[in-house]
């Protein structure tokens, strides 16, 4: 059901007329605030503080993706440096993570794009390490995976703690996972949020769930640090069973969920002594992130559509 809806929804969200209509509806913003911490860096810092009060760590994402100019790519780097400085000023560096989308740093800008994104990511990782802030790299659509993994390997040569997201829905993840989950390598396993072709990805939700379960099994059995990024209760339970089976203590893996989604479950896991991290997006460029959230869950879409109805 979810996957049947997802495709047309992701397609529709990409259509310029629909994007314009959604962006010009004032109500969109009030719904967006359920999933996005705010537009300013100070909003992100406030969200990190609130989460910490509940024992939850943060992975903070300055929203932006698929930039089309070098100027925008440089602005993406600036925003992340500003975020790291703001975390330091607020005394919130310890345990916090900054998470990067390479397409926001220029990865898609022609032949030199990957190099530009890599150079910028290296500078961000260096600034983050100096302040004791962790960094992870998000995974975008399947055409970007090779470049992204090469970049993460370069970043890890400088700072081995750099994490990476791998998408269970991609068939190639079975090979990418052992490559990235070595020597404590931090791997965030997600189902995958992009509209992918059958040739590259499982498109049936049951197949994706089974691929996720297999990936979790390998992650917990291997040398990497598992970051279990899902809201799926069955997979959360599986992770807990695997942790027990492989005798991993609560500091040897973590749960991750998105800001505003299953917040009660995030608090419950944290209160039970598990390490929990919420992915906190902020910034003005929230459209792509927001529409992916609507696409992956009919209830989110229904919530949004209801908010558009008069009184
Ligand atoms: P799914 O959406 O299938 O939901 C499974 C079940 O979880 C539901 O049936 C329901 O039981 C429960 N559930 C879900 N939402 C709920 C809600 N709002 N309330 C109550 N129950 C709910 N993707 C990507 O392609 N690249 C990336 O880098 C990342 N990064 C990332 C980081 C983090 C921390 C997370 C949590 C996710 C990502 N993702 C991502 C997104 C990911 O690929 C995926 O699209 C979403 O997490 C949704 O998938 P779930 O695993 O939650 O399962």
Short mmCIF file of C-alpha atoms and ligand atoms in Angstrom, two decimals:
data_model
loop_
_atom_site.label_atom_id
_atom_site.label_comp_id
_atom_site.label_asym_id
_atom_site.label_seq_id
_atom_site.Cartn_x
_atom_site.Cartn_y
_atom_site.Cartn_z
CA UNK A 1 0.00 0.00 0.00
CA UNK A 2 2.68 2.48 1.05
CA UNK A 3 4.87 1.61 -1.91
CA UNK A 4 1.93 1.81 -4.34
CA UNK A 5 1.32 5.39 -3.21
CA UNK A 6 4.93 6.39 -2.93
CA UNK A 7 5.81 6.42 -6.62
CA UNK A 8 3.01 8.72 -7.86
CA UNK A 9 3.48 10.93 -4.81
CA UNK A 10 7.23 11.37 -5.40
CA UNK A 11 6.53 11.99 -9.10
CA UNK A 12 3.83 14.57 -8.35
CA UNK A 13 6.04 16.37 -5.82
CA UNK A 14 8.59 16.91 -8.57
CA UNK A 15 6.14 18.64 -10.92
CA UNK A 16 6.77 22.42 -10.96
CA UNK A 17 3.04 23.36 -10.82
CA UNK A 18 2.44 21.14 -7.81
CA UNK A 19 5.55 22.38 -6.08
CA UNK A 20 4.46 25.98 -6.65
CA UNK A 21 0.96 25.28 -5.32
CA UNK A 22 2.28 23.56 -2.18
CA UNK A 23 4.85 26.25 -1.49
CA UNK A 24 2.30 29.06 -1.86
CA UNK A 25 -0.19 27.50 0.59
CA UNK A 26 0.41 29.10 4.00
CA UNK A 27 -0.95 25.97 5.71
CA UNK A 28 1.88 23.89 4.27
CA UNK A 29 4.22 25.58 6.71
CA UNK A 30 2.24 24.67 9.79
CA UNK A 31 2.32 21.01 8.74
CA UNK A 32 6.00 21.21 7.81
CA UNK A 33 6.80 22.24 11.38
CA UNK A 34 5.78 18.75 12.49
CA UNK A 35 8.75 17.31 10.60
CA UNK A 36 11.22 20.20 10.43
CA UNK A 37 12.74 21.94 13.47
CA UNK A 38 12.55 25.40 11.89
CA UNK A 39 14.29 27.56 9.34
CA UNK A 40 17.13 28.99 11.44
CA UNK A 41 20.18 27.41 13.03
CA UNK A 42 18.88 28.61 16.40
CA UNK A 43 15.73 26.51 15.81
CA UNK A 44 17.92 23.44 15.32
CA UNK A 45 19.87 24.20 18.50
CA UNK A 46 16.62 24.58 20.47
CA UNK A 47 15.44 21.19 19.13
CA UNK A 48 18.75 19.53 20.11
CA UNK A 49 18.37 20.95 23.61
CA UNK A 50 14.78 19.68 23.95
CA UNK A 51 15.80 16.22 22.74
CA UNK A 52 18.70 16.10 25.18
CA UNK A 53 16.32 16.78 28.04
CA UNK A 54 14.72 13.44 27.09
CA UNK A 55 18.09 11.68 26.80
CA UNK A 56 18.03 11.71 22.98
CA UNK A 57 21.00 12.68 20.80
CA UNK A 58 20.67 14.48 17.45
CA UNK A 59 21.86 14.14 13.89
CA UNK A 60 21.31 17.60 12.47
CA UNK A 61 20.66 18.12 8.79
CA UNK A 62 20.88 21.54 7.18
CA UNK A 63 18.22 21.07 4.52
CA UNK A 64 19.26 21.46 0.92
CA UNK A 65 19.86 19.08 -1.96
CA UNK A 66 20.52 18.95 -5.67
CA UNK A 67 22.06 22.42 -5.84
CA UNK A 68 22.46 23.74 -9.36
CA UNK A 69 25.19 26.35 -8.90
CA UNK A 70 28.61 26.45 -7.29
CA UNK A 71 27.46 29.42 -5.26
CA UNK A 72 24.70 27.31 -3.66
CA UNK A 73 27.18 24.50 -3.03
CA UNK A 74 29.53 26.89 -1.19
CA UNK A 75 26.56 28.20 0.80
CA UNK A 76 25.84 24.58 1.82
CA UNK A 77 29.33 24.29 3.27
CA UNK A 78 28.99 27.66 5.05
CA UNK A 79 25.71 26.57 6.64
CA UNK A 80 27.31 23.42 8.04
CA UNK A 81 30.27 25.34 9.44
CA UNK A 82 27.84 27.77 11.05
CA UNK A 83 25.94 24.83 12.55
CA UNK A 84 29.10 23.30 14.03
CA UNK A 85 30.06 26.66 15.55
CA UNK A 86 26.53 27.09 16.95
CA UNK A 87 26.67 23.63 18.57
CA UNK A 88 30.01 24.55 20.15
CA UNK A 89 28.68 27.91 21.42
CA UNK A 90 25.68 26.14 22.93
CA UNK A 91 27.88 23.50 24.62
CA UNK A 92 26.11 20.76 22.66
CA UNK A 93 28.96 19.18 20.70
CA UNK A 94 29.41 16.06 22.78
CA UNK A 95 27.54 13.20 21.09
CA UNK A 96 25.97 15.44 18.45
CA UNK A 97 26.23 14.63 14.79
CA UNK A 98 26.02 16.73 11.64
CA UNK A 99 24.68 14.87 8.65
CA UNK A 100 25.49 15.87 5.08
CA UNK A 101 23.84 15.43 1.71
CA UNK A 102 26.61 15.54 -0.89
CA UNK A 103 24.21 16.90 -3.52
CA UNK A 104 23.87 19.99 -1.32
CA UNK A 105 27.65 20.42 -1.52
CA UNK A 106 27.76 20.25 -5.32
CA UNK A 107 28.00 16.52 -6.09
CA UNK A 108 25.66 16.85 -9.06
CA UNK A 109 27.45 19.80 -10.68
CA UNK A 110 28.84 18.12 -13.78
CA UNK A 111 32.25 16.52 -14.06
CA UNK A 112 33.87 18.47 -11.24
CA UNK A 113 30.87 18.12 -8.91
CA UNK A 114 32.00 15.04 -7.01
CA UNK A 115 35.43 16.60 -6.36
CA UNK A 116 33.88 19.85 -5.17
CA UNK A 117 31.50 18.03 -2.81
CA UNK A 118 34.38 15.93 -1.48
CA UNK A 119 36.61 18.95 -0.81
CA UNK A 120 33.79 20.75 0.95
CA UNK A 121 32.83 17.68 2.99
CA UNK A 122 36.48 17.27 4.05
CA UNK A 123 36.51 20.85 5.35
CA UNK A 124 33.28 20.25 7.28
CA UNK A 125 34.59 16.99 8.76
CA UNK A 126 37.79 18.72 9.81
CA UNK A 127 35.88 21.56 11.53
CA UNK A 128 33.53 19.03 13.16
CA UNK A 129 36.40 16.85 14.46
CA UNK A 130 38.12 19.86 15.98
CA UNK A 131 34.96 20.53 18.00
CA UNK A 132 34.21 16.88 18.83
CA UNK A 133 31.13 16.71 16.58
CA UNK A 134 30.40 13.52 14.62
CA UNK A 135 29.60 13.55 10.89
CA UNK A 136 27.55 11.18 8.75
CA UNK A 137 26.74 11.25 5.07
CA UNK A 138 23.18 10.65 3.86
CA UNK A 139 22.56 8.42 0.86
CA UNK A 140 20.61 9.88 -2.04
CA UNK A 141 19.30 8.18 -5.18
CA UNK A 142 21.05 5.12 -6.59
CA UNK A 143 22.98 7.03 -9.27
CA UNK A 144 24.99 8.76 -6.52
CA UNK A 145 26.03 5.73 -4.47
CA UNK A 146 29.44 5.07 -6.07
CA UNK A 147 30.58 8.68 -5.66
CA UNK A 148 29.18 8.88 -2.15
CA UNK A 149 30.95 5.73 -0.95
CA UNK A 150 34.25 6.88 -2.49
CA UNK A 151 33.84 10.22 -0.72
CA UNK A 152 33.02 8.55 2.61
CA UNK A 153 36.17 6.43 2.29
CA UNK A 154 38.20 9.61 1.70
CA UNK A 155 36.56 11.27 4.71
CA UNK A 156 37.25 8.21 6.86
CA UNK A 157 40.95 8.34 6.00
CA UNK A 158 40.91 11.73 7.71
CA UNK A 159 38.35 10.90 10.43
CA UNK A 160 37.47 7.22 10.83
CA UNK A 161 34.22 7.93 12.73
CA UNK A 162 32.46 9.33 9.65
CA UNK A 163 29.19 7.46 9.18
CA UNK A 164 27.25 6.60 6.07
CA UNK A 165 23.64 5.73 5.28
CA UNK A 166 22.95 2.58 3.26
CA UNK A 167 19.55 1.85 1.77
CA UNK A 168 18.13 -1.64 2.23
CA UNK A 169 15.93 -1.20 -0.84
CA UNK A 170 18.97 -1.05 -3.14
CA UNK A 171 20.07 -4.47 -4.37
CA UNK A 172 23.73 -3.41 -4.27
CA UNK A 173 23.61 -2.72 -0.51
CA UNK A 174 24.31 -6.41 0.16
CA UNK A 175 27.82 -5.72 -1.25
CA UNK A 176 28.22 -2.16 0.02
CA UNK A 177 27.45 -3.05 3.63
CA UNK A 178 30.51 -5.24 4.32
CA UNK A 179 32.65 -2.64 2.53
CA UNK A 180 31.49 0.18 4.82
CA UNK A 181 30.95 -1.69 8.10
CA UNK A 182 34.59 -2.45 8.90
CA UNK A 183 36.70 -1.45 11.92
CA UNK A 184 33.85 0.18 13.85
CA UNK A 185 32.64 2.01 10.71
CA UNK A 186 29.36 3.73 11.53
CA UNK A 187 26.61 2.54 9.19
CA UNK A 188 23.08 3.93 9.26
CA UNK A 189 20.78 1.34 7.76
CA UNK A 190 17.59 2.86 6.26
CA UNK A 191 14.89 1.43 4.02
CA UNK A 192 15.46 4.09 1.33
CA UNK A 193 13.33 7.10 0.48
CA UNK A 194 13.83 7.58 -3.27
CA UNK A 195 11.83 6.47 -6.28
CA UNK A 196 14.15 3.82 -7.73
CA UNK A 197 13.87 1.59 -10.81
CA UNK A 198 13.22 -2.13 -10.40
CA UNK A 199 16.65 -2.85 -11.88
CA UNK A 200 18.39 -1.13 -8.94
CA UNK A 201 15.97 -1.65 -6.08
CA UNK A 202 13.37 -3.86 -4.46
CA UNK A 203 10.07 -2.15 -5.07
CA UNK A 204 7.87 -4.45 -3.01
CA UNK A 205 7.67 -3.36 0.63
CA UNK A 206 7.95 -6.96 1.90
CA UNK A 207 11.16 -7.41 -0.09
CA UNK A 208 12.54 -4.16 1.33
CA UNK A 209 11.72 -5.24 4.88
CA UNK A 210 13.41 -8.62 4.32
CA UNK A 211 16.49 -6.91 2.83
CA UNK A 212 16.56 -4.60 5.86
CA UNK A 213 16.39 -7.57 8.23
CA UNK A 214 19.25 -9.29 6.37
CA UNK A 215 21.29 -6.08 6.49
CA UNK A 216 20.69 -5.72 10.22
CA UNK A 217 21.82 -9.31 10.76
CA UNK A 218 25.08 -8.62 8.95
CA UNK A 219 25.62 -5.31 10.70
CA UNK A 220 25.18 -6.73 14.18
CA UNK A 221 27.33 -9.75 13.41
CA UNK A 222 30.10 -7.65 11.82
CA UNK A 223 32.74 -5.13 12.88
CA UNK A 224 30.77 -1.96 12.16
CA UNK A 225 28.73 0.22 14.49
CA UNK A 226 25.03 -0.33 13.65
CA UNK A 227 22.79 2.72 13.43
CA UNK A 228 19.30 1.26 13.20
CA UNK A 229 17.36 3.99 11.40
CA UNK A 230 13.73 2.92 11.15
CA UNK A 231 10.36 3.52 12.80
CA UNK A 232 9.29 -0.01 12.03
CA UNK A 233 8.41 -1.77 15.31
CA UNK A 234 9.23 -5.23 13.91
CA UNK A 235 12.73 -4.10 12.88
CA UNK A 236 13.33 -2.30 16.17
CA UNK A 237 12.47 -5.57 17.96
CA UNK A 238 14.73 -7.51 15.62
CA UNK A 239 17.61 -5.12 16.39
CA UNK A 240 17.08 -5.67 20.13
CA UNK A 241 17.17 -9.44 19.63
CA UNK A 242 20.31 -9.21 17.49
CA UNK A 243 22.02 -7.00 20.07
CA UNK A 244 21.38 -9.64 22.68
CA UNK A 245 22.45 -12.49 20.41
CA UNK A 246 25.74 -10.75 19.51
CA UNK A 247 26.25 -9.49 23.07
CA UNK A 248 26.36 -5.86 22.08
CA UNK A 249 26.01 -3.44 24.99
CA UNK A 250 23.76 -0.37 24.55
CA UNK A 251 26.79 1.79 23.63
CA UNK A 252 27.69 -0.55 20.76
CA UNK A 253 24.77 0.38 18.51
CA UNK A 254 22.07 3.02 18.30
CA UNK A 255 18.51 3.62 17.18
CA UNK A 256 17.72 6.52 14.93
CA UNK A 257 14.34 8.02 14.04
CA UNK A 258 13.20 11.17 12.33
CA UNK A 259 12.30 14.34 14.21
CA UNK A 260 8.56 14.36 14.92
CA UNK A 261 8.01 10.71 14.04
CA UNK A 262 7.25 8.21 16.80
CA UNK A 263 8.60 10.65 19.38
CA UNK A 264 7.06 8.54 22.18
CA UNK A 265 8.97 5.49 20.98
CA UNK A 266 12.20 7.52 20.86
CA UNK A 267 11.66 8.54 24.48
CA UNK A 268 10.69 5.00 25.50
CA UNK A 269 13.88 3.50 24.04
CA UNK A 270 16.04 6.25 25.57
CA UNK A 271 14.41 5.75 28.97
CA UNK A 272 15.10 2.01 28.68
CA UNK A 273 18.81 2.83 28.41
CA UNK A 274 19.35 2.56 24.66
CA UNK A 275 21.23 5.13 22.66
CA UNK A 276 18.72 7.01 20.51
CA UNK A 277 19.39 9.69 17.95
CA UNK A 278 16.78 11.87 16.25
CA UNK A 279 17.45 13.19 12.76
CA UNK A 280 16.74 16.92 13.03
CA UNK A 281 16.29 18.78 9.74
CA UNK A 282 16.22 22.58 9.62
CA UNK A 283 16.50 25.29 7.02
CA UNK A 284 14.44 27.00 4.35
CA UNK A 285 14.85 24.33 1.69
CA UNK A 286 12.46 21.80 3.23
CA UNK A 287 10.39 20.86 0.17
CA UNK A 288 12.17 17.65 -0.91
CA UNK A 289 12.47 16.33 2.63
CA UNK A 290 8.84 17.14 3.41
CA UNK A 291 7.40 15.47 0.31
CA UNK A 292 9.44 12.29 0.92
CA UNK A 293 7.86 12.12 4.39
CA UNK A 294 4.37 12.51 2.88
CA UNK A 295 5.13 9.86 0.28
CA UNK A 296 6.29 7.17 2.69
CA UNK A 297 3.23 7.12 4.89
CA UNK A 298 -0.42 7.57 3.87
CA UNK A 299 -1.21 8.85 7.38
CA UNK A 300 1.26 11.72 6.91
CA UNK A 301 -0.33 12.61 3.58
CA UNK A 302 -3.82 12.39 5.08
CA UNK A 303 -2.75 14.64 7.97
CA UNK A 304 -1.47 17.19 5.46
CA UNK A 305 -4.57 17.01 3.23
CA UNK A 306 -6.86 17.38 6.25
CA UNK A 307 -5.02 20.52 7.28
CA UNK A 308 -5.84 22.06 3.90
CA UNK A 309 -9.59 21.63 4.45
CA UNK A 310 -11.43 24.70 5.77
CA UNK A 311 -12.09 24.87 9.54
P1 LIG B 1 8.14 2.47 7.06
O1 LIG B 1 7.88 3.85 6.52
O2 LIG B 1 7.90 1.29 6.18
O3 LIG B 1 7.27 2.35 8.36
C1 LIG B 1 7.23 1.09 9.00
C2 LIG B 1 6.33 1.13 10.18
O4 LIG B 1 6.81 2.06 11.13
C3 LIG B 1 4.92 1.55 9.90
O5 LIG B 1 4.16 0.52 9.35
C4 LIG B 1 4.47 1.93 11.28
O6 LIG B 1 4.22 0.78 12.02
C5 LIG B 1 5.71 2.60 11.82
N1 LIG B 1 5.65 4.04 11.59
C6 LIG B 1 6.24 4.73 10.62
N2 LIG B 1 5.96 6.04 10.74
C7 LIG B 1 5.16 6.16 11.81
C8 LIG B 1 4.51 7.23 12.45
N3 LIG B 1 4.61 8.48 11.99
N4 LIG B 1 3.77 6.98 13.55
C9 LIG B 1 3.64 5.71 13.99
N5 LIG B 1 4.21 4.65 13.42
C10 LIG B 1 4.96 4.87 12.36
N6 LIG B 1 16.52 7.58 3.48
C11 LIG B 1 17.42 7.67 2.47
O7 LIG B 1 17.12 7.28 1.34
N7 LIG B 1 18.68 8.18 2.73
C12 LIG B 1 19.05 8.58 3.97
O8 LIG B 1 20.19 9.03 4.15
C13 LIG B 1 18.11 8.49 5.02
N8 LIG B 1 18.43 8.88 6.29
C14 LIG B 1 17.55 8.59 7.33
C15 LIG B 1 17.94 8.82 8.64
C16 LIG B 1 17.09 8.44 9.68
C17 LIG B 1 17.51 8.68 11.09
C18 LIG B 1 15.83 7.80 9.40
C19 LIG B 1 14.92 7.32 10.49
C20 LIG B 1 15.44 7.62 8.10
C21 LIG B 1 16.27 8.03 7.05
N9 LIG B 1 15.89 7.84 5.73
C22 LIG B 1 16.82 7.98 4.74
C23 LIG B 1 14.47 7.54 5.39
C24 LIG B 1 14.23 6.07 5.25
O9 LIG B 1 14.81 5.60 4.07
C25 LIG B 1 12.72 5.77 5.19
O10 LIG B 1 12.16 6.41 4.07
C26 LIG B 1 11.96 6.21 6.42
O11 LIG B 1 12.68 6.00 7.58
C27 LIG B 1 10.67 5.41 6.54
O12 LIG B 1 10.95 4.05 6.65
P2 LIG B 1 10.77 3.19 8.00
O13 LIG B 1 11.97 2.34 8.12
O14 LIG B 1 10.49 4.06 9.14
O15 LIG B 1 9.59 2.24 7.63
#
